């Protein structure tokens, strides 16, 4: 690594860490602490429970601050270099804008890739733990009275052996309606079972009024059997099934894909899951795109002040997240394709970044 690269990265590191700390504090102060206070006042949550809630909420907050911090860091770093006439000296020495911005973009790409991994390996697990504390320690094991689009996975290691879908689960009657079950052998679907309903009786699930289809290696139906009543090959209790259900933000990318595939087989709208899955990539990649925007902006006149850089960052971030919220809602509602709705804010920011880079490189 050349001296120039080390120097620019050093200029970048301080503002980036400052941004992560500052933006995280804003999120915590305006949202997290308010919710925690409500759990204390309404439900009498213990100090231990709210402390765990606080720490489990951090990963989902921190990962959102990476793009913001990258924008702030690139603005402040190049604003300071430009204000001290160091950029002018570098460019007089034959160093192009693209060469100056290269270390920033490499760091930003690294932050984006790290964010994707962090979003997949840490955030879903911490979100699950956060919600379990609310349910088990604060709400005292309360479960929803009814849930729709239930998915039950029976795994052998990391391989799915059976995937069960229920259109609706009712806690009061301990029953499920609209059952569809797929059984797999080494990844190949070998049997499909469907039933009108299933009820929990004497520690077992009993299915009623159903059909069993055995499938050939080519996926064709080899044999069909009908039944009025049959034991359901699922040994999970109603409470376990209810607590096993995850919200989209609690799932890994792999789980999102599995749920999307299972729900599409039942002709259920999967837009919410698809938008969430695509945002697992689009939001982290905003770090790279914001660096593309922030670097040329930092070179503009009157950018040496950190307060100006912070103000510009907040305005850009505010606009970006408004667009992200609106496009995400349109994608979840089916007005926009999920892939397009997740990436629309980045496409707009990318277009702005390319324009600013072209202008700065003249």
Coordinates of C-alpha atoms in Angstrom, one line a residue:
X1 CA 0.0 0.0 0.0
X2 CA 1.4 3.4 -1.0
X3 CA 1.9 6.3 1.4
X4 CA -0.9 8.3 -0.3
X5 CA -3.4 5.4 0.2
X6 CA -2.4 5.1 3.9
X7 CA -2.7 8.8 4.4
X8 CA -6.2 9.1 2.9
X9 CA -7.4 6.0 4.7
X10 CA -6.2 7.4 8.0
X11 CA -8.1 10.6 7.2
X12 CA -11.2 8.5 6.6
X13 CA -11.0 6.2 9.6
X14 CA -11.6 8.8 12.3
X15 CA -14.7 10.4 10.8
X16 CA -16.1 7.0 9.9
X17 CA -15.9 5.8 13.5
X18 CA -17.3 9.1 14.7
X19 CA -20.2 8.7 12.3
X20 CA -21.0 5.1 13.5
X21 CA -21.0 6.3 17.2
X22 CA -23.0 9.5 16.5
X23 CA -25.6 8.0 14.2
X24 CA -26.0 5.0 16.5
X25 CA -26.6 7.4 19.4
X26 CA -29.2 9.2 17.5
X27 CA -31.1 6.0 16.7
X28 CA -30.8 4.8 20.3
X29 CA -31.9 8.1 21.8
X30 CA -34.9 8.6 19.5
X31 CA -36.2 5.0 19.2
X32 CA -34.6 2.2 21.3
X33 CA -34.6 3.9 24.7
X34 CA -38.2 5.1 24.2
X35 CA -39.3 1.5 23.5
X36 CA -37.4 0.1 26.4
X37 CA -38.9 2.8 28.7
X38 CA -42.4 1.7 27.6
X39 CA -41.6 -2.0 28.5
X40 CA -40.5 -0.8 32.0
X41 CA -43.5 1.4 32.6
X42 CA -46.2 -0.8 31.0
X43 CA -44.9 -4.3 31.9
X44 CA -42.5 -3.7 34.7
X45 CA -39.6 -5.2 32.8
X46 CA -36.6 -6.0 35.0
X47 CA -33.2 -4.2 34.8
X48 CA -31.6 -7.4 33.4
X49 CA -34.2 -7.8 30.7
X50 CA -34.0 -4.2 29.5
X51 CA -30.2 -4.4 29.6
X52 CA -30.3 -7.5 27.3
X53 CA -32.8 -5.7 25.1
X54 CA -30.5 -2.8 24.7
X55 CA -27.5 -4.9 23.7
X56 CA -29.4 -7.1 21.3
X57 CA -30.9 -4.0 19.6
X58 CA -27.4 -2.7 18.7
X59 CA -26.5 -4.9 15.7
X60 CA -29.6 -3.8 13.7
X61 CA -28.9 -0.2 14.5
X62 CA -25.1 -0.2 13.8
X63 CA -25.5 -1.9 10.4
X64 CA -27.8 1.0 9.3
X65 CA -25.2 3.6 10.3
X66 CA -22.4 2.2 8.0
X67 CA -23.7 3.9 4.8
X68 CA -24.3 7.2 6.7
X69 CA -20.9 7.0 8.3
X70 CA -19.2 6.3 5.0
X71 CA -20.8 9.4 3.4
X72 CA -19.8 11.6 6.4
X73 CA -16.3 10.2 6.4
X74 CA -15.7 10.8 2.7
X75 CA -17.1 14.3 3.0
X76 CA -15.1 15.3 6.0
X77 CA -11.9 13.6 4.9
X78 CA -11.8 15.2 1.5
X79 CA -13.2 18.5 2.8
X80 CA -10.3 18.8 5.2
X81 CA -7.7 17.8 2.5
X82 CA -9.3 20.3 0.1
X83 CA -9.5 23.1 2.8
X84 CA -5.8 22.6 3.6
X85 CA -5.0 22.8 -0.2
X86 CA -3.5 19.3 0.0
X87 CA -5.8 18.1 -2.8
X88 CA -4.6 21.0 -5.0
X89 CA -1.0 20.1 -4.3
X90 CA -1.7 16.4 -5.1
X91 CA -3.5 17.2 -8.3
X92 CA -0.7 19.6 -9.3
X93 CA 1.7 16.7 -8.9
X94 CA -0.2 14.8 -11.5
X95 CA -2.5 12.7 -9.2
X96 CA -5.9 12.4 -10.8
X97 CA -9.3 12.5 -9.0
X98 CA -9.8 8.8 -9.7
X99 CA -6.4 8.0 -8.1
X100 CA -7.3 10.1 -5.0
X101 CA -10.7 8.5 -4.6
X102 CA -9.4 4.9 -5.2
X103 CA -8.6 4.1 -1.5
X104 CA -11.9 5.6 -0.3
X105 CA -13.8 3.4 -2.8
X106 CA -11.8 0.3 -1.8
X107 CA -12.6 0.9 1.9
X108 CA -16.2 1.6 1.1
X109 CA -16.5 -1.7 -0.9
X110 CA -14.9 -3.5 2.1
X111 CA -17.5 -1.9 4.4
X112 CA -20.3 -2.9 2.1
X113 CA -19.1 -6.5 1.9
X114 CA -18.6 -6.6 5.7
X115 CA -22.2 -5.2 6.1
X116 CA -23.7 -8.0 4.0
X117 CA -21.9 -10.6 6.1
X118 CA -22.9 -8.8 9.4
X119 CA -26.5 -8.5 8.1
X120 CA -26.6 -12.3 7.5
X121 CA -24.6 -13.7 10.4
X122 CA -25.3 -11.3 13.3
X123 CA -28.4 -9.1 12.8
X124 CA -31.0 -11.9 12.4
X125 CA -29.8 -13.8 15.4
X126 CA -29.8 -10.7 17.6
X127 CA -33.2 -9.7 16.4
X128 CA -34.6 -13.1 17.3
X129 CA -33.0 -12.9 20.7
X130 CA -34.4 -9.4 21.2
X131 CA -38.0 -10.5 20.3
X132 CA -37.6 -13.7 22.5
X133 CA -36.8 -11.5 25.5
X134 CA -39.9 -9.4 24.9
X135 CA -42.0 -12.5 24.5
X136 CA -40.6 -14.8 27.2
X137 CA -39.4 -12.3 29.9
X138 CA -41.5 -9.2 29.5
X139 CA -44.8 -10.4 28.0
X140 CA -44.5 -13.6 30.1
X141 CA -44.8 -16.2 27.3
X142 CA -47.8 -14.7 25.6
X143 CA -48.3 -16.0 22.1
X144 CA -50.5 -14.6 19.3
X145 CA -54.0 -16.0 19.3
X146 CA -53.9 -16.6 15.6
X147 CA -51.2 -16.5 12.9
X148 CA -51.4 -16.7 9.2
X149 CA -49.0 -18.4 6.7
X150 CA -47.3 -20.7 9.1
X151 CA -44.2 -22.6 7.9
X152 CA -42.8 -25.5 9.8
X153 CA -39.3 -26.9 8.9
X154 CA -38.0 -30.3 9.8
X155 CA -34.3 -30.4 9.3
X156 CA -31.6 -33.0 9.3
X157 CA -28.5 -31.0 9.8
X158 CA -28.8 -28.2 7.2
X159 CA -31.0 -30.2 4.9
X160 CA -34.8 -29.9 4.8
X161 CA -36.6 -33.2 5.2
X162 CA -40.1 -31.8 5.5
X163 CA -41.6 -28.4 4.8
X164 CA -45.2 -27.8 6.2
X165 CA -47.3 -24.9 5.3
X166 CA -50.6 -23.9 7.1
X167 CA -52.8 -21.1 5.9
X168 CA -53.8 -20.2 9.4
X169 CA -53.0 -21.3 13.0
X170 CA -55.5 -20.7 15.9
X171 CA -54.2 -20.8 19.4
X172 CA -57.6 -21.2 21.1
X173 CA -58.6 -24.3 19.2
X174 CA -55.0 -25.6 18.8
X175 CA -55.7 -26.2 15.1
X176 CA -54.3 -25.3 11.7
X177 CA -56.2 -24.9 8.5
X178 CA -55.1 -25.3 4.9
X179 CA -52.3 -27.8 5.3
X180 CA -49.7 -28.5 2.6
X181 CA -46.7 -30.6 3.3
X182 CA -43.7 -31.5 1.1
X183 CA -41.3 -34.3 1.9
X184 CA -37.8 -34.4 0.5
X185 CA -35.1 -37.1 0.0
X186 CA -31.6 -35.7 -0.7
X187 CA -33.1 -32.4 -1.8
X188 CA -35.7 -34.0 -4.2
X189 CA -39.4 -33.7 -3.4
X190 CA -40.8 -37.2 -3.1
X191 CA -44.2 -36.6 -1.5
X192 CA -46.8 -33.9 -1.3
X193 CA -49.6 -34.1 1.3
X194 CA -52.5 -31.7 1.8
X195 CA -55.3 -31.6 4.3
X196 CA -58.3 -29.4 5.1
X197 CA -57.1 -29.0 8.7
X198 CA -55.1 -30.4 11.6
X199 CA -55.9 -30.5 15.3
X200 CA -53.7 -31.1 18.4
X201 CA -55.1 -34.0 20.3
X202 CA -53.5 -36.1 23.0
X203 CA -50.0 -34.7 22.3
X204 CA -50.2 -35.4 18.5
X205 CA -51.3 -33.5 15.4
X206 CA -54.2 -35.2 13.5
X207 CA -54.9 -34.2 9.9
X208 CA -58.4 -34.4 8.4
X209 CA -59.8 -34.7 4.8
X210 CA -56.6 -34.9 2.8
X211 CA -54.7 -36.2 -0.2
X212 CA -51.2 -37.8 -0.4
X213 CA -49.4 -37.7 -3.7
X214 CA -46.2 -39.8 -4.2
X215 CA -43.9 -38.3 -6.8
X216 CA -41.5 -39.9 -9.3
X217 CA -37.9 -38.8 -9.9
X218 CA -39.3 -36.6 -12.8
X219 CA -41.8 -34.9 -10.5
X220 CA -44.8 -36.7 -11.8
X221 CA -47.5 -38.1 -9.6
X222 CA -47.1 -41.9 -9.3
X223 CA -49.7 -42.7 -6.7
X224 CA -52.6 -40.8 -5.0
X225 CA -54.3 -41.7 -1.7
X226 CA -57.1 -40.0 0.1
X227 CA -57.8 -40.0 3.8
X228 CA -60.4 -38.8 6.2
X229 CA -58.1 -38.8 9.2
X230 CA -54.3 -39.4 9.5
X231 CA -51.5 -38.7 12.0
X232 CA -49.4 -35.7 10.9
X233 CA -45.7 -36.4 10.9
X234 CA -44.9 -33.2 12.9
X235 CA -44.0 -33.7 16.6
X236 CA -43.7 -30.0 17.5
X237 CA -46.2 -28.6 20.1
X238 CA -48.6 -25.8 19.2
X239 CA -46.5 -23.4 21.4
X240 CA -43.3 -24.5 19.8
X241 CA -44.7 -24.0 16.3
X242 CA -46.1 -20.5 17.2
X243 CA -42.7 -19.4 18.7
X244 CA -40.8 -20.9 15.8
X245 CA -42.4 -18.5 13.3
X246 CA -40.1 -15.7 12.3
X247 CA -40.7 -12.2 11.0
X248 CA -38.8 -11.3 7.7
X249 CA -36.3 -9.2 9.6
X250 CA -35.4 -12.2 11.9
X251 CA -34.6 -14.5 8.9
X252 CA -31.3 -15.1 7.2
X253 CA -31.1 -14.8 3.4
X254 CA -31.3 -18.6 3.1
X255 CA -34.5 -18.7 5.3
X256 CA -36.1 -15.9 3.3
X257 CA -35.5 -17.8 0.1
X258 CA -36.9 -21.0 1.6
X259 CA -40.0 -19.2 2.8
X260 CA -40.5 -17.4 -0.5
X261 CA -40.3 -20.7 -2.4
X262 CA -42.7 -22.4 0.0
X263 CA -45.2 -19.5 0.0
X264 CA -45.1 -19.2 -3.8
X265 CA -46.1 -22.9 -4.1
X266 CA -49.3 -21.9 -2.2
X267 CA -49.8 -18.8 -4.4
X268 CA -49.3 -16.5 -1.4
X269 CA -47.9 -13.0 -2.0
X270 CA -44.3 -12.9 -1.0
X271 CA -43.5 -9.3 -1.7
X272 CA -42.7 -8.5 1.9
X273 CA -40.1 -11.3 2.0
X274 CA -38.6 -10.5 -1.3
X275 CA -38.1 -6.8 -0.5
X276 CA -36.5 -7.8 2.8
X277 CA -34.2 -10.2 1.0
X278 CA -33.1 -7.7 -1.7
X279 CA -32.5 -5.0 1.0
X280 CA -30.1 -7.3 2.7
X281 CA -27.8 -6.5 -0.3
X282 CA -29.0 -3.0 -1.3
X283 CA -28.6 -1.3 2.0
X284 CA -25.0 -2.5 2.7
X285 CA -24.0 -1.5 -0.9
X286 CA -25.2 2.0 -0.1
X287 CA -21.8 2.4 1.7
X288 CA -20.0 2.2 -1.6
X289 CA -22.4 4.4 -3.4
X290 CA -22.4 7.1 -0.6
X291 CA -18.5 7.1 -0.9
X292 CA -19.0 7.8 -4.6
X293 CA -21.3 10.7 -3.7
X294 CA -19.3 12.1 -0.7
X295 CA -15.8 12.1 -2.2
X296 CA -16.5 14.6 -5.0
X297 CA -18.8 16.7 -2.7
X298 CA -15.9 17.0 -0.2
X299 CA -13.8 18.6 -2.9
X300 CA -16.2 21.4 -3.5
X301 CA -15.4 24.9 -2.1
X302 CA -16.4 25.7 1.5
X303 CA -16.4 22.0 2.5
X304 CA -13.5 22.3 5.0
X305 CA -15.9 22.9 7.9
X306 CA -17.0 19.7 9.7
X307 CA -20.4 21.2 10.5
X308 CA -21.1 21.8 6.8
X309 CA -20.0 18.3 6.0
X310 CA -22.3 16.9 8.8
X311 CA -25.2 19.1 7.6
X312 CA -24.8 17.9 4.0
X313 CA -24.6 14.3 5.2
X314 CA -27.8 14.5 7.2
X315 CA -29.7 16.1 4.2
X316 CA -28.5 13.4 1.8
X317 CA -29.2 10.6 4.3
X318 CA -32.7 12.0 5.0
X319 CA -33.6 12.1 1.3
X320 CA -32.2 8.6 0.8
X321 CA -34.1 7.0 3.6
X322 CA -37.4 8.8 2.6
X323 CA -37.0 7.3 -0.9
X324 CA -36.0 3.9 0.6
X325 CA -39.1 3.9 2.9
X326 CA -41.5 4.9 0.1
X327 CA -40.0 2.5 -2.5
X328 CA -39.9 -0.3 0.1
X329 CA -43.6 0.2 0.9
X330 CA -44.5 0.3 -2.8
X331 CA -42.6 -3.0 -3.3
X332 CA -44.2 -4.7 -0.3
X333 CA -47.6 -3.6 -1.5
X334 CA -47.0 -4.9 -5.0
X335 CA -46.9 -1.5 -6.8
X336 CA -43.3 -2.0 -7.7
X337 CA -41.2 -5.2 -8.4
X338 CA -39.5 -6.1 -5.1
X339 CA -36.0 -6.1 -6.7
X340 CA -36.5 -2.7 -8.2
X341 CA -38.0 -1.2 -5.1
X342 CA -35.1 -2.4 -2.9
X343 CA -32.5 -0.9 -5.3
X344 CA -34.3 2.3 -6.4
X345 CA -32.6 4.5 -3.7
X346 CA -29.2 3.2 -4.7
X347 CA -29.8 3.7 -8.4
X348 CA -30.8 7.3 -7.7
X349 CA -27.7 7.9 -5.5
X350 CA -25.5 6.1 -8.0
X351 CA -26.7 8.4 -10.8
X352 CA -26.0 11.4 -8.6
X353 CA -22.6 10.0 -7.7
X354 CA -21.6 9.4 -11.3
X355 CA -22.6 13.0 -12.2
X356 CA -20.6 14.4 -9.3
X357 CA -17.5 12.3 -10.1
X358 CA -17.6 13.3 -13.8
X359 CA -17.8 17.0 -12.8
X360 CA -15.0 16.7 -10.2
X361 CA -12.7 14.9 -12.6
X362 CA -12.7 17.7 -15.2

